[in-house]
Coordinates of C-alpha atoms and ligand atoms in Angstrom, one line a residue:
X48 CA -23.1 3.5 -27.7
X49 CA -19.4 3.6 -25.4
X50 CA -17.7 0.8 -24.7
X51 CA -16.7 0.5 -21.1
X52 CA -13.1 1.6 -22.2
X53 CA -14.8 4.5 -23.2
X54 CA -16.7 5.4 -20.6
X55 CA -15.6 8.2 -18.4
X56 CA -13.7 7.0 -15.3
X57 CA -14.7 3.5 -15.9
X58 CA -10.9 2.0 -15.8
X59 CA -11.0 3.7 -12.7
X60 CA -13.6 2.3 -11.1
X61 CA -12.4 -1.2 -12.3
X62 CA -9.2 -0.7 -10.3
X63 CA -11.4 0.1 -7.2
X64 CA -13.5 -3.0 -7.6
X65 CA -10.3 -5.0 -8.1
X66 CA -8.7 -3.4 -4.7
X67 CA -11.7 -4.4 -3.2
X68 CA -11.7 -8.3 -4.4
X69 CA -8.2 -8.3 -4.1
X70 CA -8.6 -7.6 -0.4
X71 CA -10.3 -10.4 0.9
X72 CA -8.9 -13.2 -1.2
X73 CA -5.4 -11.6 0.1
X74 CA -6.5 -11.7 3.9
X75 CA -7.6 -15.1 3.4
X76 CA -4.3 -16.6 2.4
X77 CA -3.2 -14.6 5.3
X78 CA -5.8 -16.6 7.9
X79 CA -4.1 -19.4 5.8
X80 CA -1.0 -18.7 6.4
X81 CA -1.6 -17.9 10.7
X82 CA -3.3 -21.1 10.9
X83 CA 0.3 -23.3 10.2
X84 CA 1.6 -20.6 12.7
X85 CA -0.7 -22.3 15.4
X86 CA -0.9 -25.9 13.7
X87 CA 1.4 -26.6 10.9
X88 CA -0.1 -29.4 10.3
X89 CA -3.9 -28.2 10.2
X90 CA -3.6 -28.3 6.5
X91 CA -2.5 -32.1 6.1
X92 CA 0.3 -31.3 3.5
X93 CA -1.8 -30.0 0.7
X94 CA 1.2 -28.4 -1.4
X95 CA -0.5 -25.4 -2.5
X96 CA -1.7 -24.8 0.8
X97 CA 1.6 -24.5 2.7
X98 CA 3.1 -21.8 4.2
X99 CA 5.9 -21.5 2.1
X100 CA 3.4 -20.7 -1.0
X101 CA 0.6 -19.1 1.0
X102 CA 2.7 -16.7 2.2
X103 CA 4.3 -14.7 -0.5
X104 CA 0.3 -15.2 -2.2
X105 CA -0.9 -13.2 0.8
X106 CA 2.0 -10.6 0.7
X107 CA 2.0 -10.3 -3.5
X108 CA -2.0 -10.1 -2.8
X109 CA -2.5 -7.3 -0.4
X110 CA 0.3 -5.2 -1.6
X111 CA 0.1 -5.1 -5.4
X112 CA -3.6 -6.4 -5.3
X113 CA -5.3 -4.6 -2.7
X114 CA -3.7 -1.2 -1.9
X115 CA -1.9 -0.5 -5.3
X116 CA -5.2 -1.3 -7.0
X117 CA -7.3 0.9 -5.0
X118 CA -4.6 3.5 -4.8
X119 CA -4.4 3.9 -8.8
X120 CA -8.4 3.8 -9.5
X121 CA -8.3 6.9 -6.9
X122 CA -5.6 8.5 -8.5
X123 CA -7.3 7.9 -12.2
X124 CA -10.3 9.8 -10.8
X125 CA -8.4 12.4 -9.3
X126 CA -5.8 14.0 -11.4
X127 CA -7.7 14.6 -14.3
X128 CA -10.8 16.2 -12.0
X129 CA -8.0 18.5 -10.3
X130 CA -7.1 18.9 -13.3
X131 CA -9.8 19.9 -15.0
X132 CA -9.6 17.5 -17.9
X133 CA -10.5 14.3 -19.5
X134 CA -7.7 11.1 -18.6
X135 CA -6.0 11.4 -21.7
X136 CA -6.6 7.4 -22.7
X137 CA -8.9 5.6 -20.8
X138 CA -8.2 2.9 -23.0
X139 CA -4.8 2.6 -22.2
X140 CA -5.7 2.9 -18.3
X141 CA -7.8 -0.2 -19.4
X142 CA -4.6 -2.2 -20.5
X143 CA -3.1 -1.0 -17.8
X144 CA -5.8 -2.6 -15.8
X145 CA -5.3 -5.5 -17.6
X146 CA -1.5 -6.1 -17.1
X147 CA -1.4 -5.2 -13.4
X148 CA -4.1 -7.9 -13.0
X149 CA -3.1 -10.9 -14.7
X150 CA 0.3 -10.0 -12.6
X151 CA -1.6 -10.2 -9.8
X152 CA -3.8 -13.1 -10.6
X153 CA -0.2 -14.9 -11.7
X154 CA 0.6 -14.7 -8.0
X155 CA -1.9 -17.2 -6.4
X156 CA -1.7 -19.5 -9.7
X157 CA 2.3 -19.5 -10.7
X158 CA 3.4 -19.6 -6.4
X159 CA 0.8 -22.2 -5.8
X160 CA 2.4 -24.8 -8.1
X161 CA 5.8 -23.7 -6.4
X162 CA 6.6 -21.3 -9.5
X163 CA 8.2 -18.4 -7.6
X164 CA 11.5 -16.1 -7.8
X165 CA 11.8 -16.5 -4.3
X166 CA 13.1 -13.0 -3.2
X167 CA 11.0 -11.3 -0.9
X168 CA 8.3 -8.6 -3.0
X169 CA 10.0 -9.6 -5.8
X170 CA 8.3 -13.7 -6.4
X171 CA 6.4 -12.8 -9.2
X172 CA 7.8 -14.6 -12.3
X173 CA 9.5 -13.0 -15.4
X174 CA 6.3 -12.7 -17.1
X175 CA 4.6 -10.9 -14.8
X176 CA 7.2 -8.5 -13.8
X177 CA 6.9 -7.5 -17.8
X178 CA 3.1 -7.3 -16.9
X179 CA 3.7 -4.7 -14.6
X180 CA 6.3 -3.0 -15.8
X181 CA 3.9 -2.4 -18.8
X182 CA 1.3 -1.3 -16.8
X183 CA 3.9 1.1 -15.0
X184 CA 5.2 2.7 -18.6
X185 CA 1.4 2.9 -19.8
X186 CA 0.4 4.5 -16.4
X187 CA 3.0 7.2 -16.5
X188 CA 2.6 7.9 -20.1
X189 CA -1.2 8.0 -19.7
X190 CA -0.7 10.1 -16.6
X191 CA 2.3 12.9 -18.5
X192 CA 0.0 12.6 -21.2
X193 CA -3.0 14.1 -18.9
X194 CA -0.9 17.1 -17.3
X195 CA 0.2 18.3 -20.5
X196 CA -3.6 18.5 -21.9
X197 CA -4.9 20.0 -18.7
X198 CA -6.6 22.9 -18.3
X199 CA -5.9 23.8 -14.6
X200 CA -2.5 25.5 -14.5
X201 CA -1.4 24.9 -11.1
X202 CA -0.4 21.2 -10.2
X203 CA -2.1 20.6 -7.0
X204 CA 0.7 18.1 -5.2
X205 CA -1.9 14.8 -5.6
X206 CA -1.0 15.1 -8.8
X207 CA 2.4 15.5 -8.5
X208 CA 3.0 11.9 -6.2
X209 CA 0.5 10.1 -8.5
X210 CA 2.5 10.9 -11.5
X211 CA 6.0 10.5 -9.8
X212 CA 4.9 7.1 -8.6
X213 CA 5.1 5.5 -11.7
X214 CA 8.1 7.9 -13.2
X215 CA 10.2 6.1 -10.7
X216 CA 8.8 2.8 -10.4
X217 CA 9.2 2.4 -14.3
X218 CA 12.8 2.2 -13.3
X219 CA 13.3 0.8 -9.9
X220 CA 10.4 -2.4 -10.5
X221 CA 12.3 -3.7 -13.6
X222 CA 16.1 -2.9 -11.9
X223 CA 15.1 -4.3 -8.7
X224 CA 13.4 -7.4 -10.3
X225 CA 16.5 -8.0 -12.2
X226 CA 14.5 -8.5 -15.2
X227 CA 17.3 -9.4 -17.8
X228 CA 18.2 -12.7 -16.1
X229 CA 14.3 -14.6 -16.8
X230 CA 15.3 -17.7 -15.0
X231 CA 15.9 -16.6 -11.8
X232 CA 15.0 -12.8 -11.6
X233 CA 18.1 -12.7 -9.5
X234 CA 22.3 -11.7 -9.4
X235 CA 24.1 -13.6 -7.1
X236 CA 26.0 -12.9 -3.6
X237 CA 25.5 -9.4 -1.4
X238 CA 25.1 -7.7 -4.8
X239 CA 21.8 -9.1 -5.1
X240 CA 20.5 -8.5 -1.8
X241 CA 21.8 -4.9 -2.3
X242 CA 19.5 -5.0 -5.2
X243 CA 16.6 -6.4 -4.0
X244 CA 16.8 -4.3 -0.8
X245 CA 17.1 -1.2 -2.9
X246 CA 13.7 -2.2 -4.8
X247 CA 11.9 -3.9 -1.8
X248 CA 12.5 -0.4 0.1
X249 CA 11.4 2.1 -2.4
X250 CA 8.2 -0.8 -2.7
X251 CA 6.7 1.3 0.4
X252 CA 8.7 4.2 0.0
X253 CA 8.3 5.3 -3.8
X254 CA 5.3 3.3 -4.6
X255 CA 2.8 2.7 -1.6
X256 CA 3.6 6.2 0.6
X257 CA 3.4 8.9 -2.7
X258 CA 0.3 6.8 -3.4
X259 CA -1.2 7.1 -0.4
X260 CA 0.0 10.9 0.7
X261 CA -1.3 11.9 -2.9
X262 CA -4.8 10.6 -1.9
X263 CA -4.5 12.0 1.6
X264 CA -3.9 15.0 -0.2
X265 CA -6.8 14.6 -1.8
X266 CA -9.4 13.9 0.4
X267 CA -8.4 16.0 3.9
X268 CA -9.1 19.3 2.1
X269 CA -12.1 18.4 0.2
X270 CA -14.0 16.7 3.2
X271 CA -12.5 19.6 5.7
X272 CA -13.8 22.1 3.0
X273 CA -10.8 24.5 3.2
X274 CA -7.8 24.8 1.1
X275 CA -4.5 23.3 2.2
X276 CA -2.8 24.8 4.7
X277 CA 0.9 25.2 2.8
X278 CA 1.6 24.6 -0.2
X279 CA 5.6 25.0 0.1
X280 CA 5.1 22.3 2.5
X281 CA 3.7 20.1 0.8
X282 CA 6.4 20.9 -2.1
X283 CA 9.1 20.2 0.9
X284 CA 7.7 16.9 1.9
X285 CA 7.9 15.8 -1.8
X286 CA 11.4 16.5 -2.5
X287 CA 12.3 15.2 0.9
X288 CA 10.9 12.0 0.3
X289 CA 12.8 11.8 -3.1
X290 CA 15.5 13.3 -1.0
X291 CA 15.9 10.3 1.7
X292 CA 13.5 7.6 0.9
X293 CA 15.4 6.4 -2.4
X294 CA 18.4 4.8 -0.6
X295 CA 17.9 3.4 2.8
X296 CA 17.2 0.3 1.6
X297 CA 20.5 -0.6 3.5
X298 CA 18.8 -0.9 7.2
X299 CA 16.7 -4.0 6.3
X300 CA 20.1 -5.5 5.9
X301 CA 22.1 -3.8 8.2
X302 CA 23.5 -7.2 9.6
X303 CA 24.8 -8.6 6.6
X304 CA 28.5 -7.7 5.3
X305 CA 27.3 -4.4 3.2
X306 CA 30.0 -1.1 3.0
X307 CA 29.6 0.4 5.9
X308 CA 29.3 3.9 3.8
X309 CA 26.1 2.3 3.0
X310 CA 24.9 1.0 6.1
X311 CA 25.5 4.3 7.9
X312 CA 23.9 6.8 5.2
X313 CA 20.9 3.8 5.5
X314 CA 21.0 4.3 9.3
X315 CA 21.3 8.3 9.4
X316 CA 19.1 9.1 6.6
X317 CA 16.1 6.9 8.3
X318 CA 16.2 9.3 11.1
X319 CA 15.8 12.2 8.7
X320 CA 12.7 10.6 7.4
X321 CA 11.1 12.5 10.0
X322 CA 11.4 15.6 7.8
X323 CA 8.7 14.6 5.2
X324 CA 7.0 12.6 7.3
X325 CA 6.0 15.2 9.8
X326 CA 5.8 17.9 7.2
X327 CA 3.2 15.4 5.2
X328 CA 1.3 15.1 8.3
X329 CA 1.8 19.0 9.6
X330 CA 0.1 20.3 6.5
X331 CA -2.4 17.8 6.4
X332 CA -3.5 18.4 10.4
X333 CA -3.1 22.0 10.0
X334 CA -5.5 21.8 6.9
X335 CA -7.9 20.2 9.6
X336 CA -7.9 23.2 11.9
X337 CA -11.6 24.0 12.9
X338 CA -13.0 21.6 10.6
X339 CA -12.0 18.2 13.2
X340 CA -15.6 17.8 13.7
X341 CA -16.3 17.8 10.6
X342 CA -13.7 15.2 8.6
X343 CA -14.2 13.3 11.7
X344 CA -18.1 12.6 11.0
X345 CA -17.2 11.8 7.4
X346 CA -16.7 7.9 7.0
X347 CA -14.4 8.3 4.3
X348 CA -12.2 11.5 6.1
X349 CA -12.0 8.9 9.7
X350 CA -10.4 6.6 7.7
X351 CA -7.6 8.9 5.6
X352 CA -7.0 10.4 9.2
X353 CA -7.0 7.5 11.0
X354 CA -4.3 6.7 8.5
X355 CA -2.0 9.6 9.0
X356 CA -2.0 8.3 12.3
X357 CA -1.0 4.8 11.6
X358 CA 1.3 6.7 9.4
X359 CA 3.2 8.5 12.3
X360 CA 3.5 5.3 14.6
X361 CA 5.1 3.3 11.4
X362 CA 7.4 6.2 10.7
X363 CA 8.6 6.4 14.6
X364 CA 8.8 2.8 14.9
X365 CA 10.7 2.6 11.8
X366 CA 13.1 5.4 11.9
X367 CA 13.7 3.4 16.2
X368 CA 14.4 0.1 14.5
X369 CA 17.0 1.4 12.1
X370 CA 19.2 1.6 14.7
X371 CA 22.0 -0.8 15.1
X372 CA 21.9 -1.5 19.1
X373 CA 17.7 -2.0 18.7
X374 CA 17.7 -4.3 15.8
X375 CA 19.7 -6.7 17.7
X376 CA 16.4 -7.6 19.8
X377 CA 13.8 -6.4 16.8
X378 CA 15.2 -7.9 13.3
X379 CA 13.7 -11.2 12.0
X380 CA 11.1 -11.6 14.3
X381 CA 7.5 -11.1 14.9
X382 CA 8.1 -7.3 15.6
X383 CA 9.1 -6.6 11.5
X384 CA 6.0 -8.2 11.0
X385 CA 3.6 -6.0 13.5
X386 CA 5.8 -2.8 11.9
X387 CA 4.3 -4.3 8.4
X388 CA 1.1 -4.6 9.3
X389 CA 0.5 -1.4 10.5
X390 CA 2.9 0.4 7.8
X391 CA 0.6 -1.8 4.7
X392 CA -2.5 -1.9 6.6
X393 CA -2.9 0.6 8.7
X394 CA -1.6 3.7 7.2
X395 CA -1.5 2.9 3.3
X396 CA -4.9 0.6 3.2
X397 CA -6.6 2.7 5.4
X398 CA -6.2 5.8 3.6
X399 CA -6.8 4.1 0.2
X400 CA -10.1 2.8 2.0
X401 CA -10.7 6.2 2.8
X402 CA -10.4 7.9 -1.0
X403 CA -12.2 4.9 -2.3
X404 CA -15.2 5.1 -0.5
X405 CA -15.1 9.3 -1.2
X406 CA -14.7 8.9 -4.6
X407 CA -17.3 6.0 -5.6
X408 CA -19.7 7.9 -5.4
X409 CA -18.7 10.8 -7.4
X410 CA -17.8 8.1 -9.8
X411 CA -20.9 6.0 -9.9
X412 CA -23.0 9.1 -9.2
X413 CA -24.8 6.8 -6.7
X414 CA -24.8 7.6 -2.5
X415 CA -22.8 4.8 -0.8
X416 CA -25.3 2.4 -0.1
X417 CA -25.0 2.0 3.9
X418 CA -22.3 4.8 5.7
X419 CA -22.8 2.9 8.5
X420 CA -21.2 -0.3 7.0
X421 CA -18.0 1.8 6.3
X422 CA -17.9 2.9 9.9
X423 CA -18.4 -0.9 10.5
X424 CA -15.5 -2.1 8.5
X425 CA -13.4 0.7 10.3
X426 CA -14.2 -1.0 13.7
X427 CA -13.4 -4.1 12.5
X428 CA -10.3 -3.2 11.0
X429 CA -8.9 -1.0 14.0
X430 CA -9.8 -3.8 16.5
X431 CA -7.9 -6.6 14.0
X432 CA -5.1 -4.1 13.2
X433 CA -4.1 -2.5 17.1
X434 CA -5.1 -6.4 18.3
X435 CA -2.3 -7.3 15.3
X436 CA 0.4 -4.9 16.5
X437 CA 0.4 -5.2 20.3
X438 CA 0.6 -9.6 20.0
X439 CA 3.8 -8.8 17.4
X440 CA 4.9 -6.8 19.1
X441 CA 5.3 -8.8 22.1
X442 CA 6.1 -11.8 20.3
X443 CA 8.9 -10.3 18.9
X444 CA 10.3 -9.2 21.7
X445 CA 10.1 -12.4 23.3
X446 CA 11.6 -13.5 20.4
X447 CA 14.2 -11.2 20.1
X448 CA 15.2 -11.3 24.1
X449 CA 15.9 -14.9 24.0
X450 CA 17.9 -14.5 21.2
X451 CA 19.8 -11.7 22.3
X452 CA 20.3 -13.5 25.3
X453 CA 21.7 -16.6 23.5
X454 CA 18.9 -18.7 24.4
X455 CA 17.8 -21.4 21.8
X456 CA 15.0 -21.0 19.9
X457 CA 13.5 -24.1 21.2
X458 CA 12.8 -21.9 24.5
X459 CA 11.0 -19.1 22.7
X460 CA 9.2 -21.3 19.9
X461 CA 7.5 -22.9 23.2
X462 CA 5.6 -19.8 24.0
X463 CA 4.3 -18.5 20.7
X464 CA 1.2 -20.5 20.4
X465 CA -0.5 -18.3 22.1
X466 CA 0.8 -15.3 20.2
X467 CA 0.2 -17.1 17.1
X468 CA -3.4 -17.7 17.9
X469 CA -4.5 -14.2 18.8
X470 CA -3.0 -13.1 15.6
X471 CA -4.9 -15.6 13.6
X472 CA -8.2 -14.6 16.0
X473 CA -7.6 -10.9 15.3
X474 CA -7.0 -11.7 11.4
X475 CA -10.7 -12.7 11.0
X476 CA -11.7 -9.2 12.4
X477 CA -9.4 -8.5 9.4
X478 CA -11.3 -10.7 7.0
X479 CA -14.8 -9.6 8.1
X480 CA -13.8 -6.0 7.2
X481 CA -13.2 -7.0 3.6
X482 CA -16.1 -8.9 3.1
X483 CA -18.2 -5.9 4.7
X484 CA -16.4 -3.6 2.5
X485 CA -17.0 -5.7 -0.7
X486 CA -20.4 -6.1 0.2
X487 CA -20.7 -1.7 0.2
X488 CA -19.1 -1.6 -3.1
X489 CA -21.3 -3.7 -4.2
X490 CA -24.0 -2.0 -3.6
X491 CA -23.3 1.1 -3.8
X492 CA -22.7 0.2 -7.6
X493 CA -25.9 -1.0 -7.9
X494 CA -28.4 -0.2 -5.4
X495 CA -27.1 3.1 -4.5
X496 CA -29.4 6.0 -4.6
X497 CA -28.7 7.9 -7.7
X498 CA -27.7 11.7 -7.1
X499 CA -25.6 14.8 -8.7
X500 CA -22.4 15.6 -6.6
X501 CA -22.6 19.1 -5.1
X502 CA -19.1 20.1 -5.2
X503 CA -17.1 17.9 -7.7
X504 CA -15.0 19.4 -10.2
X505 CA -15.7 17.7 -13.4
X506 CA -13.7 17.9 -17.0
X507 CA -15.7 20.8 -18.8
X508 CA -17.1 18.5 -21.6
X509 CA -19.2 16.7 -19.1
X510 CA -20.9 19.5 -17.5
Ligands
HEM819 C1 -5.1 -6.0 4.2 C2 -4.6 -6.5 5.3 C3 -3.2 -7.1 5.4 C4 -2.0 -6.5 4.9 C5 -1.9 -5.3 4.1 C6 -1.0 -7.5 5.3 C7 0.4 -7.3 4.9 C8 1.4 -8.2 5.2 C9 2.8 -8.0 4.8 C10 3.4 -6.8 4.2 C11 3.4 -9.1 5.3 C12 4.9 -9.3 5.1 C13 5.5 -9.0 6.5 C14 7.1 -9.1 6.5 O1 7.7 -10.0 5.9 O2 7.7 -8.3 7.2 C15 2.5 -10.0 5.9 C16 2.8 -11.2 6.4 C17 1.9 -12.0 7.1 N1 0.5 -11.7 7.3 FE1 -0.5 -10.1 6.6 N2 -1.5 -8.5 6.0 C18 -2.9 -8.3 6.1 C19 -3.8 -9.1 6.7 C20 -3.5 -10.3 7.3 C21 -4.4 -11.1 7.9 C22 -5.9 -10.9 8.0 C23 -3.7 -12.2 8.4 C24 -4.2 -13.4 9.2 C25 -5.4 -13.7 9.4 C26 -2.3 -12.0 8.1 C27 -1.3 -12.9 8.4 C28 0.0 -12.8 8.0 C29 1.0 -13.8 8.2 C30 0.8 -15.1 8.9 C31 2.2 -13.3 7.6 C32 3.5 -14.0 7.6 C33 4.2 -13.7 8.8 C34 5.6 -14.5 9.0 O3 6.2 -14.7 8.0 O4 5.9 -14.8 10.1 N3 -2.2 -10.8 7.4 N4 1.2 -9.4 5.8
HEM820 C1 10.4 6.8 8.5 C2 9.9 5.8 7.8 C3 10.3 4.3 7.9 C4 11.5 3.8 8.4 C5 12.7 4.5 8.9 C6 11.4 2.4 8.3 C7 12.3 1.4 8.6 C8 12.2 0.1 8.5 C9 13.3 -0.9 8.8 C10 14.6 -0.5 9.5 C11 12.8 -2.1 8.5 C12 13.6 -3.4 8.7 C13 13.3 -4.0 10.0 C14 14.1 -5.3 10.1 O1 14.2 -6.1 9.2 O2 14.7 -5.5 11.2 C15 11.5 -1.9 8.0 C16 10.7 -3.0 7.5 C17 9.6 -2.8 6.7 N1 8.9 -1.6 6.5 FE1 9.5 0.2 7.2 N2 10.1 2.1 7.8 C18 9.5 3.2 7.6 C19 8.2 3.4 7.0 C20 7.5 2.4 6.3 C21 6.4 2.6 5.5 C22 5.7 4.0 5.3 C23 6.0 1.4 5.0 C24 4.9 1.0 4.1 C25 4.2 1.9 3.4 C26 7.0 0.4 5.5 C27 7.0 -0.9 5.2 C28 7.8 -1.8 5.7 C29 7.7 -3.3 5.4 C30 6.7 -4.0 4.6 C31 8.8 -3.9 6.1 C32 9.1 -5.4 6.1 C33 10.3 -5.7 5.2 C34 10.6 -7.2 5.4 O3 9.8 -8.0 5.0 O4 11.7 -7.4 6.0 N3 7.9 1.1 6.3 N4 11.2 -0.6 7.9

């Protein structure tokens, strides 16, 4: 009899079922976190309550728990069926399940007793940053490993970002952790935030965007039925990312006393971001044409195009903000926070909601167990998320006005209350959406009606 390291895809679906967890108890430390927005004393002082340790637990949670989770079980299913192969060690795809996890679960343990390295995406403590860097090198090998004993020729571009992903990040997490100084995970003076920035950027740009793209990638065609509309895009939106994503880490910091060669190649090269953003999102509309209707009534397609929307505002909004003259009114205030919602929610979670729910069932060979629950935790989620962007939105600006006005912040603080409280209201739309979304999974692994996939490509020693 297997083992469930043996078992076909089974790492995968582990990764998907962690996403899923990972989602809620990530959202609730961020309902945890808006409450002492509203009241900071709701929580009567319990230490590992407080915002300063709820906070980066939410963050860590949702980033590296949630999306990364669900993001890799998708891409473990997908690259070896496009191409045409077995994963070339699902054991190792177990360790690396492992690793990533106890990083993860090192989060809301190490940060509650006040254990934490204190730079922003980059708390975890030295021993889980050598958790996931693991998980990183066994990932990559695991995933060079697969391409090389394929039997599809052509490297469809999922493939391409999913294997990249960790290429890269094998470097940059370890680098931008500053993982050879244990005690503090840190350099000192502008060189560090240099660092960090550099890492914390290519967080979303070389880890969470290939991720996501690669399973957009994925899904548009295959619930549109056609084939993509360009490849050569698609190869131009992947070199551009590598192209102008990698070092723009500057315009989080743009105020601070960096070169000013670096702060302007941060500032110009943000604007050409529109390159592979709109060529991403070109190919994949285009690939749409005459099949709307039809990835439209999928649950699983709403969500990946839903997404790529989400994905536009971010990008628009982001390449705005990088300038100078606006980040006077937007920077460290309530509208970074809106632009991070949308950016990690909005288009990264929803699209790996999207390839999560399309490939469970070809996983589990089961039918999802109610559609209409993953059109219910897309409800949910729009109304928390666009109820999310609009109140930070405004609250920063109100923020940033007085500010830039030279008004204290004792004015301004007086007003956000209300802000505050609509965020934390619209967060339990948030929360609902994960626990309907769990609930699915759940039984869909279970209860769901057993069938044989019409159109899945599966490695030839299953068939
Ligand atoms: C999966 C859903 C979510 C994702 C991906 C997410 C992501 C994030 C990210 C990336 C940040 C850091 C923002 C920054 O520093 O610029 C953040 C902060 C925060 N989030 Fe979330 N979040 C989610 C859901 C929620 C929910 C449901 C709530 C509230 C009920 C919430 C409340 C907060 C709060 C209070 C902060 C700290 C804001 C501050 O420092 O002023 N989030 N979240
Ligand atoms: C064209 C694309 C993008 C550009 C030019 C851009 C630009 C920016 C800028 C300038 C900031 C700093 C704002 C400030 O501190 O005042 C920022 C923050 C942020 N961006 Fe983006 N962004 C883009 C896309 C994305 C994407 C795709 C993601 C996620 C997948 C993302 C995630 C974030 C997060 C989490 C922050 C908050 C960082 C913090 O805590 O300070 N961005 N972005």
């Amino acid at each position: 009899m297997l083992t469930p390291a043996q078992k076909t895809n089974s790492a995968a679906l582990a990764f998907l079922a962690a996403g899923s967890i990972w989602l809620l108890v990530g959202t609730l430390y961020g309902l945890v976190s808006a409450i002492q927005l509203v009241a900071p004393e709701f929580f009567n002082n319990i230490a590992w309550l407080m915002f300063g340790r709820s906070r980066p637990v939410h963050v860590n949670t949702v980033i590296y728990g949630f999306v990364i989770n669900m993001l890799i079980g998708c891409g473990l299913y997908y690259m070896p069926a496009l191409l045409k192969c077995r994963l070339w060690s699902e054991t190792m795809a177990w360790w690396s399940f492992v690793l990533w996890n106890l990083a993860v679960i090192s989060g809301p343990v190490s940060f509650a007793y006040g254990y934490s390295q204190g730079r922003e995406y980059a708390e975890y403590i030295w021993s889980a940053d050598l958790a996931i860097t693991g998980a990183v090198v066994l990932l990559a090998i695991n995933s060079v490993m697969t391409i090389l004993n394929r039997k599809e020729n052509f490297l469809y571009v999922a493939v391409w970002y999913f294997v990249a992903t960790f290429l890269w990040t094998g470097f940059s997490y370890p680098l931008g952790n500053v993982i050879w100084h244990p005690s503090t995970g840190a350099m000192t003076g502008l060189l560090d935030s240099i660092i960090l920035w550099f890492y914390a950027h290519n967080l979303p740009g070389l880890v969470l965007t290939p991720l996501a793209t690669g399973a957009a990638y994925y899904v548009i065609p295959r619930v549109a039925r056609t084939p993509l509309y360009s490849h050569t895009l698609s190869v131009i939106g992947f070199w551009t990312l590598v192209a102008f994503y990698t070092h723009i880490g500057g315009h989080h910091i743009i105020q601070a006393p960096i070169p000013s060669w670096m702060r302007n190649i941060a500032v110009v090269h943000s604007m050409v971001m529109a390159v592979p953003v709109f060529t991403v999102l070109a190919n994949l509309w285009l690939t749409m044409r005459g099949a709307g209707g039809r990835v439209l009534a999928d649950p699983a397609g709403r969500f990946v195009v839903a997404g790529s929307i989400w994905y536009l505002i971010t990008s628009i909004q982001g390449s705005a903000q990088s300038m100078p003259e606006l980040q006077r009114v937007t920077h460290l205030n309530n509208w970074t926070i809106g632009h991070s919602h949308i950016a990690v929610l909005g288009f990264v979670g929803f699209i790996a909601l999207g390839c999560m729910w399309h490939v469970l069932p070809l996983i589990v060979r089961r039918r999802i167990y109610a559609p209409r629950l993953i059109n219910m935790q897309f409800g949910l989620l729009t109304t928390g998320l666009t109820g999310f962007f609009v109140v930070l939105t405004a609250a920063g600006l109100i923020e940033g006005h007085g500010w830039y006005n030279g008004e204290t912040v004792y004015r301004t603080l007086a007003e956000m209350p209300t802000y505050m409280g609509l965020r934390a209201a619209f967060g339990m739309s948030i929360i609902a959406a994960a626990v309907v979304g769990l609930y699915n999974f759940c039984m869909t692994v279970w209860r769901g009606e057993p069938f044989t996939p019409e159109y899945v490509v599966e490695p030839e020693e299953d068939l």
